[in-house]
Amino acid sequence: MQKTRWTALMGFILILAASGPALAHTPVCSCYGIGDGTVVCEGGFSDGSSAAGVEVRVVAEDGKVLEKGKMNDFSEFEFDQPEVPYTVIFDAGKGHEVEIPGEKID
């Protein structure tokens, strides 16, 4: 009887351990040009939660911040495409950053 409880407890612990990664939410962000010199970035999390209020920075190669703002209520951030090489940083906190080099944005 006690062996059955021990086995059930171990099974429960294994299920909890295995479900950890599934409960995590990973930041996702993609950016694209809309054809008029403007870039739109859409962000969110793998669990479907909104990215409204998440900070976004557009940074030049020398580290200078070209644009800085937050995702709007639709989890979007829009900016004029810089004429210098740049990177978009979606910053949802430590370990939750997404960097998109400007050359990968169409």
XYZ file of C-alpha atoms in Angstrom:
106
model
C 0.000 0.000 0.000
C 2.765 2.407 0.962
C 4.665 1.523 -2.223
C 1.601 2.540 -4.284
C 1.476 5.960 -2.586
C 5.203 6.440 -3.148
C 4.817 5.576 -6.828
C 1.855 7.950 -7.179
C 3.790 10.747 -5.456
C 6.815 10.230 -7.709
C 4.548 10.226 -10.769
C 2.965 13.497 -9.665
C 6.396 15.097 -9.141
C 7.563 13.958 -12.573
C 4.446 15.415 -14.193
C 5.035 18.760 -12.448
C 8.699 18.781 -13.473
C 7.850 17.990 -17.085
C 5.158 20.665 -17.286
C 7.504 23.483 -16.190
C 8.711 24.441 -19.667
C 5.172 24.270 -21.026
C 4.017 26.856 -18.483
C 6.789 29.344 -19.365
C 5.995 32.110 -21.765
C 8.509 33.044 -24.361
C 8.611 36.512 -25.903
C 7.959 36.715 -29.618
C 8.362 39.716 -31.871
C 8.424 40.302 -35.595
C 8.909 43.472 -37.596
C 8.170 44.390 -41.186
C 8.212 47.454 -43.392
C 4.882 48.669 -44.677
C 6.304 50.261 -47.811
C 6.284 53.922 -46.849
C 9.516 53.990 -44.841
C 7.718 52.902 -41.693
C 8.442 49.712 -39.753
C 5.814 47.973 -37.639
C 6.750 45.492 -34.930
C 4.238 43.108 -33.406
C 5.012 41.396 -30.133
C 3.513 39.028 -27.640
C 4.214 35.898 -25.671
C 4.021 32.230 -26.571
C 1.158 31.725 -24.122
C -0.917 34.245 -26.058
C -0.603 37.086 -23.567
C -0.387 40.659 -24.762
C 2.824 42.656 -24.992
C 1.066 45.988 -24.402
C 3.416 48.241 -22.457
C 6.575 46.256 -23.266
C 9.532 48.517 -24.019
C 10.957 48.581 -27.544
C 14.212 50.275 -28.524
C 15.695 50.893 -31.942
C 19.456 51.019 -31.503
C 22.198 51.979 -33.968
C 25.383 49.919 -34.286
C 27.228 52.390 -32.040
C 24.673 51.824 -29.269
C 22.861 55.114 -29.748
C 19.134 54.778 -29.090
C 17.347 56.023 -32.211
C 13.782 55.347 -31.055
C 12.305 54.213 -27.767
C 8.749 53.504 -26.795
C 6.284 50.879 -25.685
C 4.032 48.423 -27.436
C 0.550 49.890 -27.765
C -2.706 48.228 -26.706
C -2.561 46.112 -29.877
C 1.004 44.945 -29.005
C 2.447 47.010 -31.867
C 5.245 49.529 -32.116
C 5.772 51.691 -35.193
C 8.773 53.796 -36.166
C 10.409 55.450 -39.163
C 13.029 53.138 -40.677
C 16.466 54.538 -39.813
C 18.931 55.240 -42.601
C 21.755 53.665 -40.581
C 22.219 49.992 -39.591
C 20.073 49.250 -36.557
C 18.627 46.592 -34.292
C 15.147 46.440 -32.778
C 15.129 45.277 -29.155
C 11.863 43.993 -27.676
C 12.617 44.177 -23.951
C 10.145 42.358 -21.717
C 12.661 42.057 -18.873
C 15.722 40.025 -18.031
C 15.785 36.853 -20.103
C 12.820 38.049 -22.147
C 14.479 40.075 -24.905
C 14.174 39.639 -28.631
C 16.673 41.355 -30.922
C 15.938 41.779 -34.611
C 18.702 43.161 -36.838
C 17.427 45.799 -39.238
C 18.784 43.921 -42.268
C 16.332 41.097 -41.504
C 13.366 43.455 -41.658
C 11.767 43.696 -45.108
